[in-house]
XYZ file of C-alpha atoms in Angstrom:
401
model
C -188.311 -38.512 5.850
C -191.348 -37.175 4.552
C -191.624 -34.611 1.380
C -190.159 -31.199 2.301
C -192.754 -29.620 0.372
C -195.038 -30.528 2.292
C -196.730 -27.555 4.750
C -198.057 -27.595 8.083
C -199.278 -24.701 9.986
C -198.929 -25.194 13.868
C -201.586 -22.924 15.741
C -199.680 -22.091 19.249
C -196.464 -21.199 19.766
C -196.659 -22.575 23.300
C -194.170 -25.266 24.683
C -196.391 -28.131 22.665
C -196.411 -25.876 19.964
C -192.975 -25.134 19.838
C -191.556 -28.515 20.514
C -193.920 -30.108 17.497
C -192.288 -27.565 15.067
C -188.891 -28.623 15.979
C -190.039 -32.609 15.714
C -191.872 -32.273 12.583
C -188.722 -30.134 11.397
C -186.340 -32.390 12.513
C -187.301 -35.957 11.908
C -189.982 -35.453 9.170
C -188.636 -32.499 7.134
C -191.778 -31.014 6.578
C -191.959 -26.717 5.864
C -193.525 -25.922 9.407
C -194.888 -22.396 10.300
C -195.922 -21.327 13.691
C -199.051 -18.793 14.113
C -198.964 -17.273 17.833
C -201.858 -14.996 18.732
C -199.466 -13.003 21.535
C -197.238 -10.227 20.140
C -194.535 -11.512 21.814
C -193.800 -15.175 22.452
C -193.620 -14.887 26.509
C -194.694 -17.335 29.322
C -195.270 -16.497 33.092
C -193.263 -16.794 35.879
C -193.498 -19.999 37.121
C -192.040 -23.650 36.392
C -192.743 -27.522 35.490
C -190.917 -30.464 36.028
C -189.102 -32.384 32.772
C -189.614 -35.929 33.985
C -188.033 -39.025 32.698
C -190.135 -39.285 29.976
C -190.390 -35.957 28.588
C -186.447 -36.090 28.392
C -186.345 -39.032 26.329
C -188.106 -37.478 23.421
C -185.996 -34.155 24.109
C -182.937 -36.220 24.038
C -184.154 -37.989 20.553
C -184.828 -34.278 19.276
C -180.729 -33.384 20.642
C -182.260 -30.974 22.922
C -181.707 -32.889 25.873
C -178.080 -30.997 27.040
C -179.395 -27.621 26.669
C -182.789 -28.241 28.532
C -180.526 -29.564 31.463
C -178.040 -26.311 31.147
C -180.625 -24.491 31.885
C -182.305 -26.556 34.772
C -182.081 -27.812 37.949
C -181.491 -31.454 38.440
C -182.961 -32.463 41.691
C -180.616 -34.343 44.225
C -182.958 -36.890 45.368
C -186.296 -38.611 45.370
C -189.693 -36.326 45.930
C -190.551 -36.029 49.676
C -194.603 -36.194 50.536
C -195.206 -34.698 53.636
C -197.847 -34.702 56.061
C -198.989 -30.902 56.880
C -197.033 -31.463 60.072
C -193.766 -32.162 58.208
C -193.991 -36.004 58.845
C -192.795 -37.873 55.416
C -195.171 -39.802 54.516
C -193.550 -41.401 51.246
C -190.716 -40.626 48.504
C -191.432 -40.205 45.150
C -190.315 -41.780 41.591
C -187.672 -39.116 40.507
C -186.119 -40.834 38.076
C -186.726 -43.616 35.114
C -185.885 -47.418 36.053
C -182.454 -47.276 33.969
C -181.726 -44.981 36.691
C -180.723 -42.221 33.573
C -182.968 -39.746 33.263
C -183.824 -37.584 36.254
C -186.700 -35.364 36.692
C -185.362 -31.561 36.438
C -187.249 -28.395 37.205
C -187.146 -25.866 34.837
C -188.578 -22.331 34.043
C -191.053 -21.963 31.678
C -189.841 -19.271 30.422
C -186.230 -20.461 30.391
C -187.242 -23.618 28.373
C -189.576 -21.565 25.607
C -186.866 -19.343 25.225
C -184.388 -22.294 24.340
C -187.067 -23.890 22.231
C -187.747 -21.083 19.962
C -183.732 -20.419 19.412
C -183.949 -23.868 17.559
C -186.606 -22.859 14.751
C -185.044 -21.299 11.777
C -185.888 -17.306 11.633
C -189.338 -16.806 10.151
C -190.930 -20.102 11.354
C -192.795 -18.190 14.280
C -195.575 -15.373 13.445
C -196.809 -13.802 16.157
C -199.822 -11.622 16.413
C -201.974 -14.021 14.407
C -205.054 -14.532 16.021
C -207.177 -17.510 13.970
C -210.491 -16.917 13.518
C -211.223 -19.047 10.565
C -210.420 -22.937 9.973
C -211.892 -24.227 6.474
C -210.727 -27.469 5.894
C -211.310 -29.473 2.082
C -210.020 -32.820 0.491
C -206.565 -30.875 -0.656
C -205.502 -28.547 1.508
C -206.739 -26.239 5.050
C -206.925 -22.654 5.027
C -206.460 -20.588 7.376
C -208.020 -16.681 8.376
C -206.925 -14.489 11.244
C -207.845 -11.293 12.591
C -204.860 -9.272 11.426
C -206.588 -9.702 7.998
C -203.932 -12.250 6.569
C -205.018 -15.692 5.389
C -203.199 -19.134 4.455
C -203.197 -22.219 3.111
C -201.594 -25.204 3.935
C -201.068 -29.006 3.500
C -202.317 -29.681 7.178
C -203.176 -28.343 11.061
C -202.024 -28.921 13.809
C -203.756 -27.083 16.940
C -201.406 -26.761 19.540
C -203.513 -23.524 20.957
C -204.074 -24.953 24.184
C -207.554 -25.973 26.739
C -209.536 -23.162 24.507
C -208.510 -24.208 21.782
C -210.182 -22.505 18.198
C -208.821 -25.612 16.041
C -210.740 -28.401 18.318
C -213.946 -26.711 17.296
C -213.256 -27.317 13.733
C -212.938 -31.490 14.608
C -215.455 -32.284 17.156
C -218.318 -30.751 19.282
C -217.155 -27.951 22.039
C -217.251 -29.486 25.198
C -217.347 -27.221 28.581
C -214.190 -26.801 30.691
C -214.334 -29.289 33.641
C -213.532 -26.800 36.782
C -211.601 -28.985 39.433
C -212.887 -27.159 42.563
C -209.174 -25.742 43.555
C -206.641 -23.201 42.358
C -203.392 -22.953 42.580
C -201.365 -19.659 43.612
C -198.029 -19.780 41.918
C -194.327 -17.732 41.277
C -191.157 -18.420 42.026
C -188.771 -17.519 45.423
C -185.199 -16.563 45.138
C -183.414 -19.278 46.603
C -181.011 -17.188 48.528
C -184.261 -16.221 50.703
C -184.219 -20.135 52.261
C -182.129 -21.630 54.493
C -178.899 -23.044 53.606
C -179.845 -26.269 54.089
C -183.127 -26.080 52.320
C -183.365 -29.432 50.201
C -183.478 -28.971 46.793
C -185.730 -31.217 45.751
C -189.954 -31.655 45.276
C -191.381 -31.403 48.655
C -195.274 -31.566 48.922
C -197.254 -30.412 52.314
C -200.525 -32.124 51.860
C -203.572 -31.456 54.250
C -207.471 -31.517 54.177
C -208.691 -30.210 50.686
C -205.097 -28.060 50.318
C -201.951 -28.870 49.183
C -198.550 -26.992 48.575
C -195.157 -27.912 46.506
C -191.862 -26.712 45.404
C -188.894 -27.370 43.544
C -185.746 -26.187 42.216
C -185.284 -24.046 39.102
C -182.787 -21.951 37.153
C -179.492 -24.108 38.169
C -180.979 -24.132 41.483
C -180.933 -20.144 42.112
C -185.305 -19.752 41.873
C -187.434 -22.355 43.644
C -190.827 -22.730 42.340
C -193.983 -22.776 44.121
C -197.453 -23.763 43.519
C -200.524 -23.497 46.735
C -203.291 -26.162 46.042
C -206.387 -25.171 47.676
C -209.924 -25.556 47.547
C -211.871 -21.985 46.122
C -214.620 -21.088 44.151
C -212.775 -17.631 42.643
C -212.841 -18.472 38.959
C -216.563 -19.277 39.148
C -217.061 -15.770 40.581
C -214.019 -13.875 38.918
C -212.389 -15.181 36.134
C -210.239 -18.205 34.899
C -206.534 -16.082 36.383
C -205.710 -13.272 38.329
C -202.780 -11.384 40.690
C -202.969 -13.120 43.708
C -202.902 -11.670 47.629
C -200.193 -13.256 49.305
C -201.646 -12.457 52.777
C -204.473 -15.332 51.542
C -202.174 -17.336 50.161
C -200.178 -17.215 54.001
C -203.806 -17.777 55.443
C -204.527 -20.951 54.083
C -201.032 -22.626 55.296
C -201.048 -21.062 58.979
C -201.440 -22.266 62.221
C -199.740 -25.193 64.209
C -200.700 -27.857 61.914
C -198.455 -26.821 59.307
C -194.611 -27.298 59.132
C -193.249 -24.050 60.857
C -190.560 -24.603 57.703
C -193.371 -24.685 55.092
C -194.553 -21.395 57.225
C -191.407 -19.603 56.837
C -191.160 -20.526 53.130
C -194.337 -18.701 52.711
C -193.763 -16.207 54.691
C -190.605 -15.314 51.940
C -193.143 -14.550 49.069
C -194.055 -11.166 48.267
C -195.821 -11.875 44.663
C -198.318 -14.690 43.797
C -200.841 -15.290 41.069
C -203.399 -17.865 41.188
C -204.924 -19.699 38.414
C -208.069 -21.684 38.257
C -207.454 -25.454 37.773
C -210.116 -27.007 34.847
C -209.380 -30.025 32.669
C -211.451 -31.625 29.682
C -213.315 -34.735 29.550
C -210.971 -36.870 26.951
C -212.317 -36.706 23.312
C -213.699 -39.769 21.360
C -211.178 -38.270 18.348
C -208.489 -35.385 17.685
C -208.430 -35.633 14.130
C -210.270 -34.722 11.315
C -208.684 -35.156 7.508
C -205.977 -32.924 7.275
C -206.572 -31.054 10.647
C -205.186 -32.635 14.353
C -204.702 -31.436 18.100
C -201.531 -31.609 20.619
C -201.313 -30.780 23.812
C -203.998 -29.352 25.969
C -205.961 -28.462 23.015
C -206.104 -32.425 22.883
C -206.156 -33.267 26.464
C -205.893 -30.178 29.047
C -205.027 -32.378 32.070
C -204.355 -31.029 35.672
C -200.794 -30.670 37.118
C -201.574 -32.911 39.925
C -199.479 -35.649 37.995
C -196.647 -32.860 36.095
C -197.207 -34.213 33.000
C -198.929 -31.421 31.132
C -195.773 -30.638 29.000
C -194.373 -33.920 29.097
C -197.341 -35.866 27.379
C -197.403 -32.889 25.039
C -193.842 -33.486 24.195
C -194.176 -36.786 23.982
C -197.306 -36.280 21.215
C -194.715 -33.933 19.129
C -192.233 -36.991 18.457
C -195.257 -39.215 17.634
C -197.055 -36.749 15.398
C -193.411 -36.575 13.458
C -192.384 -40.001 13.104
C -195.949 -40.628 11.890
C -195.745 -37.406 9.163
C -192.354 -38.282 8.675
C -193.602 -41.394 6.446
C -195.698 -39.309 4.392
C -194.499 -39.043 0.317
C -197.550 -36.397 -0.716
C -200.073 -34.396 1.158
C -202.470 -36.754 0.664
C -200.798 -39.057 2.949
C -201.630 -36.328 5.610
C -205.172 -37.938 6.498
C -203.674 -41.740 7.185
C -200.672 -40.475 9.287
C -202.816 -37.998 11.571
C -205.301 -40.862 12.013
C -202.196 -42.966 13.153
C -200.855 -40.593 15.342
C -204.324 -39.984 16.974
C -204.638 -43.949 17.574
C -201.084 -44.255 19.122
C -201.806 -41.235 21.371
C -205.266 -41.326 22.752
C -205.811 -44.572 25.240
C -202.374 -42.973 26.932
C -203.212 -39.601 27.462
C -206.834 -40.526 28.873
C -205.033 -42.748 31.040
C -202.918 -39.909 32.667
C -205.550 -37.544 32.418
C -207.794 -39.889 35.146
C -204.493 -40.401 37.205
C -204.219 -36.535 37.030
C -207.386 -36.049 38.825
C -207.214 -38.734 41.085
C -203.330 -37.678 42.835
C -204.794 -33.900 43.194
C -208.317 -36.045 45.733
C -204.883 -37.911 47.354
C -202.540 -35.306 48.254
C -205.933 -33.091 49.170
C -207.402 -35.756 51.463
C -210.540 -36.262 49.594
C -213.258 -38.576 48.627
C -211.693 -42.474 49.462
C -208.551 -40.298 50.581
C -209.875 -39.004 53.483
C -208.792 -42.335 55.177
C -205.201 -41.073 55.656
C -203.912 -44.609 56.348
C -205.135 -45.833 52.757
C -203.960 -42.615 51.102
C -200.400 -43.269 52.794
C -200.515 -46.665 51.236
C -201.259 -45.757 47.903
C -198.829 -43.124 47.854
C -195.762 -45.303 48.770
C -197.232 -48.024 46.172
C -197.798 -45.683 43.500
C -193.823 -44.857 43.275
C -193.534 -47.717 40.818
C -196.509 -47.021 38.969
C -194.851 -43.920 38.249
C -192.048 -44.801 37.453
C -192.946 -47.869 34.841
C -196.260 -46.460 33.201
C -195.289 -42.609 32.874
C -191.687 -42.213 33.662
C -189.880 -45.617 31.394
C -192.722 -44.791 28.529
C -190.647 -44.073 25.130
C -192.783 -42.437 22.559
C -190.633 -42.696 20.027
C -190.668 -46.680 20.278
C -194.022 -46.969 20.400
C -194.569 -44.946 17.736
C -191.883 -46.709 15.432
C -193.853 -49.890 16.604
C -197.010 -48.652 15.295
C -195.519 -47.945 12.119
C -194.330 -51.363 11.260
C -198.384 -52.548 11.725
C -200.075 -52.913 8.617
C -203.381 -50.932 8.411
């Protein structure tokens, strides 16, 4: 365990955020403070899946029971669907040990639980960073409230516009995907009794539509894939018009099911869907990135949170070796080796599932996007799902550099 006078500022107090503070807490003993630019620590309305691999590192950080007291395990493999209601292919639900299974959970519900871990005082919120000045000892820090810091190290967990990344590389537009996605969450008591509760994707030309369980199965979560130009025109988020949303999924060609499921909403938001192109390098000396400030990636492949979990345990077992501050530099450069080849990796896969379950580009032959979608169940299951961050990171630390 590394020297608990060491001190690392985390900028974010988002899920990545969050979940670093309790890793680098927990397994490398550093003194960790959070700076949150929000008064309040708060997410929206809407949820994410914890897949296999995401629970791993929760279960390594003893979090693992509480995340699924306060989720919804799903009672069966995902279900693709044509837009008629034809199943096309199940889905990878669950790791190859057959004991981890992906659960749906609340964002808000799973911030909440994360921040109850942090000892009182770890999180300050209304710190807005405006200033980064990184030397050979030490990082300090300036925000708009006035107040100023310095620490041992940075870690930018602040998300895809990120203020850290600008202090380690060259700013890089935001990669606009060509869809949004409306979003919320249903009352489950609204479906039918036999509604499945499971991931169920709709998928037809350039539009897509999924949801899934939450909240001990009482909320089901939503999310409305389709092709717009709004945030070019408007602005990155907005309140959505539900009438639109019910537009894009009408007519015969859609399950009368999926219909009636949309036909239950009465509040939707819609958020436009940009990535990054990955970075050659996330560190510089004594400053690094997590999460989306590292490698925003679309939610075509729901691993958003789960990659950024799995950086948290890596960036911990890496500081966790550290004996002085100046040990900083060699263990972020470590962690940034261990992490980047992955994430890129799942980044591109991102991308390509949202052309596949939208029908376009190579996918617009529906008999080879069938086929890749019932072959890409194992491929889901053995690169993302059976992936343990934690081993791979204790592996890189027996390597000699």
């Amino acid at each position: 365990m590394a020297n608990h006078t060491v001190r690392v500022a985390i900028i974010g107090a988002g899920i990545g955020g969050l979940a670093a503070a309790i890793a680098l807490t927990r397994i490398a003993g550093v003194q960790v403070t959070v700076f949150e630019q929000a008064r309040h620590i708060a997410e929206v309305g809407a949820g994410f899946g914890v897949a296999p691999n995401g629970q791993r590192v929760l279960d390594r950080l003893g979090l693992l029971d509480e995340t699924k007291l306060a989720g919804a395990v799903m009672e069966g493999p995902d279900l693709y669907r044509n837009a008629d209601s034809r199943i096309i292919a199940e889905g990878a639900y669950s790791d190859s040990s057959g004991r981890y299974h992906t659960l749906g959970m609340h964002r808000a519900d799973f911030v909440d639980m994360l921040t109850r871990q942090l000892p009182s005082g770890t999180v300050h919120t209304g710190h807005r960073l405006t200033s980064i000045r990184a030397s050979d000892t030490s990082v300090r820090l300036e925000f708009e409230n006035g107040t100023d810091a310095e620490f041992d190290a940075v870690v930018g967990a602040d998300g895809i516009h990120s203020v850290v990344r600008e202090s380690i590389t060259q700013p890089s537009n935001p990669v606009y995907s060509g869809s949004i996605a409306y979003r919320g969450v249903l009352d489950a008591s609204l479906l039918p009794k036999d509604w499945p509760m499971k991931i169920q994707i709709w998928m037809g030309k350039d539009k897509h539509f999924m949801c899934y369980p939450l909240r001990h199965r009482t909320l089901f979560n939503y999310v409305g894939f389709v092709s717009s130009d709004k945030p070019l025109k408007e602005s990155w988020s907005a309140a959505g018009d539900v009438d639109e949303l019910a537009a894009e999924f009408a007519g015969d060609g859609w399950d009368p099911r999926l219909r009636e499921f949309i036909g239950r909403i009465d509040k939707t938001f819609w958020w436009g869907l940009y990535d990054r192109e990955p970075l050659r390098n996330w560190t510089r000396g004594r400053v690094t990135l997590l999460g989306d400030a590292a490698h925003p990636m679309l939610p075509h492949a729901g691993q958003g949170v789960n990659q950024a979990l799995e950086d948290s345990v890596t960036l911990a077992m890496f500081v966790g070796e550290v004996r002085n501050s100046n040990d900083i530099v060699t263990a972020f450069k470590r962690y940034t080796s261990a992490r980047m080849q992955r994430t890129a990796i799942v980044q591109a896969n991102s991308r390509r599932s949202g052309s596949q379950r939208d029908s376009q580009a190579e996918f617009e032959d529906l008999r080879r996007r069938d086929a890749e979608m019932r072959a890409g169940r194992d491929f889901r299951r053995s690169f993302i799902f059976d992936y343990d961050a934690a081993a791979v990171a204790q592996k890189y630390l027996t390597r000699s550099y």
